Amino acid sequence: MPSYRAPVKDWLFILHDLLHVEALRHLPGFAELTPDLTVAVIEAAAKFHEEVLHPINQSADAEGARFTDGQVRTPAGYREAWAAYRAAKWHCLSLAESLGGGGLPPVMSVPVSEMRAATGHSFSMYSSFCTPAASMLAALAPDWIRTHVVPRLSAGDWTATMGMTEPQAGTDLRQITTRATPQADGTWRINGRKIFISGGDHDLTDNIIHIVLAKVPDDDGRLPAGLSSVNVFLVSKRMIDPSTGALGERNGVYARSIEHKMGIEGSATCALDFEDAVAWRIAGAEGRGTAANMAPMFHLMNYARVGTAVSGIGYAEIARQNAADYARERRSGRAASASRASTDSADPIIAHADVRRLLLESAAFAEGARAGALRAALLQSIAQLEPEEAKREAAADMLEILTPVMKAFFTDRGFDAAVACQQVFGGHGYIKDYGVEQFVRNVRVAQIYEGANGIQAADLVHRKLFAHGGRPWRNFAGAIAGFIDRHRDDAALDRYTVPLDEALRRLDRVVASLRTTDPAQGGYAEVASYDVLTAVGIVYLGWIWAEVVAVVTGGAECQFLDENMRARKLVLADVWMQRQLPLVDSLCRRIESGNSGLLSIPAELI
Amino acid sequence: MPSYRAPVKDWLFILHDLLHVEALRHLPGFAELTPDLTVAVIEAAAKFHEEVLHPINQSADAEGARFTDGQVRTPAGYREAWAAYRAAKWHCLSLAESLGGGGLPPVMSVPVSEMRAATGHSFSMYSSFCTPAASMLAALAPDWIRTHVVPRLSAGDWTATMGMTEPQAGTDLRQITTRATPQADGTWRINGRKIFISGGDHDLTDNIIHIVLAKVPDDDGRLPAGLSSVNVFLVSKRMIDPSTGALGERNGVYARSIEHKMGIEGSATCALDFEDAVAWRIAGAEGRGTAANMAPMFHLMNYARVGTAVSGIGYAEIARQNAADYARERRSGRAASASRASTDSADPIIAHADVRRLLLESAAFAEGARAGALRAALLQSIAQLEPEEAKREAAADMLEILTPVMKAFFTDRGFDAAVACQQVFGGHGYIKDYGVEQFVRNVRVAQIYEGANGIQAADLVHRKLFAHGGRPWRNFAGAIAGFIDRHRDDAALDRYTVPLDEALRRLDRVVASLRTTDPAQGGYAEVASYDVLTAVGIVYLGWIWAEVVAVVTGGAECQFLDENMRARKLVLADVWMQRQLPLVDSLCRRIESGNSGLLSIPAELI
């Protein structure tokens, strides 16, 4: 069975020494984020995930969720774990206290999300929409739902799902055919089939709240083709009495099957049939029209993207920990490098340079991305709470870029890290005993769900980079350039800031070319999108690593950095700079090639 | 269920139009390789793999091999498939006719290996050592084994295994503890445990020939620490009467368990206990010493590496075929590119540039690597059969480089292609229905077994590049430079030869730096090895694609190229040149960085 040690000190170093969370104490909720509190919360979460979720993680996926007699049964141990989990409020740590949540800033949920992915990905799929649904419903739903549904979600009495995909409609929501028919009493009736609904049915709670997309027919009873008729509805598995909140009989929503998947087999991925299910419409906050209709769903989707991004870090971390432990024990061959220590006939394989490459590239990603994710969570708070408008705007702009980049780049590199660490085990990594192949199969889904990574790249290039006249990219690139400028006279940082500067300028020219290319050649930007996203991700973590070096060598005292961590951070910074930043130029050359043949070849010849 | 159409025309184009196999008709066995024969053989193999193996491939892995009552049972359909398979001699197409094989040059086995991986990877694991074991035993074993064992392997009456790995000894064979004790009658007794033995037990044949590594104890009965006492032995599952070849009672070799794996679950990966098993020593051809003792095993290992390399192509091909079919059917969103065709509300996703990227990168790898693998197989024949010594030597040198490069690079890119094509399916690629996730799980093992890919990189850098005073690399780089020189005045080829020339020169400088770096800094070359191998692979296929363009635009008539294939080949060449060759510079920059921190960090900090 794999082991797991939550990287508690790294989170504390990032929060306090690198990101100086204390500097945000003027924002609501931040004053209490002293080391006393952050240490207590993160250590408690670590204990829980290490001791409660991790021990059942392998067996739960091996057993899998089962579907019998129209009912999903979760794997052994999930019911007990859920009772403890919701009691500790790990599912709603950052939900407002007024709504029954933990009331901590979102940055405190990021470590929990990472641990949850590493130790209980399948388990987490049942509860992952509790917080976003509660928060969305509290903002947009009718009073009785705020009164009787939101507290049940934050208490974990009930869970929530997000129902978008249908057999013929995935990313393209215009194609959904689930129908919402208005009733005289103000409720609606939903008919249709949704698929890929995580936790669409289970035995952990008495009730499940489904947040569902459906189309409202026009006056002739036809479903309009486009997106304008798509609205968001709440469907409760069991009927709720709006005046008392009491649960009544079964509503017309039924699990029909669960999928057999490559991984996360403890999570029940359901096909749900809605058969005259009673529903309530959840309207967007700002009037009518598509954007308003869909606003509740976008609220949920953005939450999901950030959580998914962080799962890539969790897998890189646990895979690297186990592979490093194995590599320190397993002996094979003689290392050519100076790092070999023993006079035994065989060195531990961690002495082999190529094994170190696999482990340290994984670690450089995981620790850089961890800091990158916490920074993004702080930006989220700044974008919402900062009194100064210019700061709010700059933070929001950064997030426009970072949300799709983190979702795709962090899950891509999380997958790569899991594969690399599996490789360290040789044949022992391919068999199930060590549990590392489970990480590879599980993390793979993170590149696919919550908006496939190619969709994130399209979102970045078509909607984010050049929104508001190009302001998000200017703010993003400007923040990095500002850091480089501030350290221009610091010769000790040159080996980090010089290549970072070079990569940023290179990327900036390519981004500009995307904007100026003739839109009639629309494919130029589209085919470039994935390389652009990857290059932005590499540069973002390059910035993070340069900042880490500036902090650990800067002379200011660090509260949570011992000498070993310091030495390690400097090596990981080198690994990122020496091995990742050079890729930016290649990605830019790919983009500049124009990829003409790829765009013009007829579909039947592909 | 996935579909499969063997790429018959591509093999014929490569054999006859690109590689001009007719030019080798002076070599034994090549005169008959006319299009009449190659078409007949490849079409027959295609029909067999499409119609017999492919239909049971998904169900067999789902059912898996089972181990009950000390006996392995193969999945439903394997026994019937094996009867047809061996009758057609697909397992020994290139074994000499005098040994009962098909007698065709090795180049004709490459298409069969590719189809076998794509349609029956698990199935193939039971028979994959029949040909190499028969060929090795015919060359090195005592007469009675040549008479009574070799024909049973070529007939498929029996199968063979390769027994190297032990629980504590994988790559490092010095650590094996299986003991071979000499007997007065000239036989040996083997005691020990071997693991990860593919097809170590099964119900397809009456007998299994295990080729096993074991140590011969010294005069004090101790097992020497090093490799010098390791020898190769033949252990038959059932005793064989040396004078008649008749099978007798059970020998002392027992399957104890089979592994539960990430993939290829129809293949039984056995732990085998040898308990006083009667064995015969197989001596190397050239006297005594480690090299001679191990020669029989190296013979088997080289076979296995080439077959493994080709499996990466097979997975890229079948994954791309299925993903392209899906992408032509599935409709979602509107494409920005000029390639969108319809006025419907949603385009087939193959119109999206980023989907094309995934598909065409996979195809550019598969078709380039296919030509690269057939070329290597021809080099194999030239190295053995060519009358002119200089040509033999040059071919052997190329193979020194290509064997580890193809094993690692082709399986890496085969895995990447399977992952990319899975991504095209979105969520439907993560569930088991379409079968594409099976490709990802299965092909992953090819990066791990038959020498993990990191070992291939070490082999390339430490043993191959600079053997014979650096001749292999000079011959490899010289062959590509020669091609570029011959086409220097061909302006139409500039867009291929100029970047190829640039990449080759860049890589050549880095390879030279590996040689001249102070050996005391041994880690420099070791940590560079994987990037070097990857860069060599990219350049090799860059050369292949430039040659393809030279052929399809060169004016000479092509027998097996229609206009559609021609258009497609030109696009795939562009994809490789525009998207892969730029990576060489980045890989070189990584190497030149020296990776100093990675080498010096203490093991306990990783």
Short mmCIF file of N, CA, C and O in Angstrom, two decimals, chain B residues 53 76 109 170 290 311 369 392 530 541:
data_model
loop_
_atom_site.label_atom_id
_atom_site.label_comp_id
_atom_site.label_asym_id
_atom_site.label_seq_id
_atom_site.Cartn_x
_atom_site.Cartn_y
_atom_site.Cartn_z
N LEU B 53 -7.96 -11.98 -34.02
CA LEU B 53 -7.46 -11.48 -32.74
C LEU B 53 -8.23 -10.26 -32.23
O LEU B 53 -8.59 -10.18 -31.05
N ALA B 76 -11.28 -16.54 -22.54
CA ALA B 76 -12.09 -17.19 -23.57
C ALA B 76 -11.61 -16.78 -24.96
O ALA B 76 -11.37 -15.60 -25.21
N SER B 109 8.35 -9.41 -40.61
CA SER B 109 7.73 -9.64 -39.30
C SER B 109 7.30 -8.34 -38.62
O SER B 109 6.49 -8.37 -37.69
N GLY B 170 16.15 -6.85 -10.73
CA GLY B 170 15.50 -6.56 -12.00
C GLY B 170 16.57 -6.34 -13.06
O GLY B 170 17.19 -7.27 -13.56
N THR B 290 31.93 -13.96 -19.09
CA THR B 290 30.59 -13.41 -18.92
C THR B 290 29.87 -13.21 -20.24
O THR B 290 28.73 -13.60 -20.43
N SER B 311 5.46 -2.18 -30.90
CA SER B 311 4.14 -2.14 -30.25
C SER B 311 3.69 -0.70 -30.03
O SER B 311 2.49 -0.42 -30.07
N ALA B 369 7.41 6.40 -37.61
CA ALA B 369 8.04 5.31 -36.88
C ALA B 369 7.88 3.98 -37.62
O ALA B 369 8.78 3.13 -37.58
N ARG B 392 28.13 -3.93 -44.12
CA ARG B 392 27.68 -4.66 -42.93
C ARG B 392 27.95 -3.84 -41.67
O ARG B 392 27.10 -3.70 -40.80
N TYR B 530 18.52 10.69 -21.21
CA TYR B 530 17.14 10.59 -21.72
C TYR B 530 16.84 11.66 -22.75
O TYR B 530 16.17 11.41 -23.76
N LEU B 541 13.28 10.35 -37.03
CA LEU B 541 12.01 10.43 -37.76
C LEU B 541 11.95 11.68 -38.63
O LEU B 541 11.25 11.70 -39.65
#
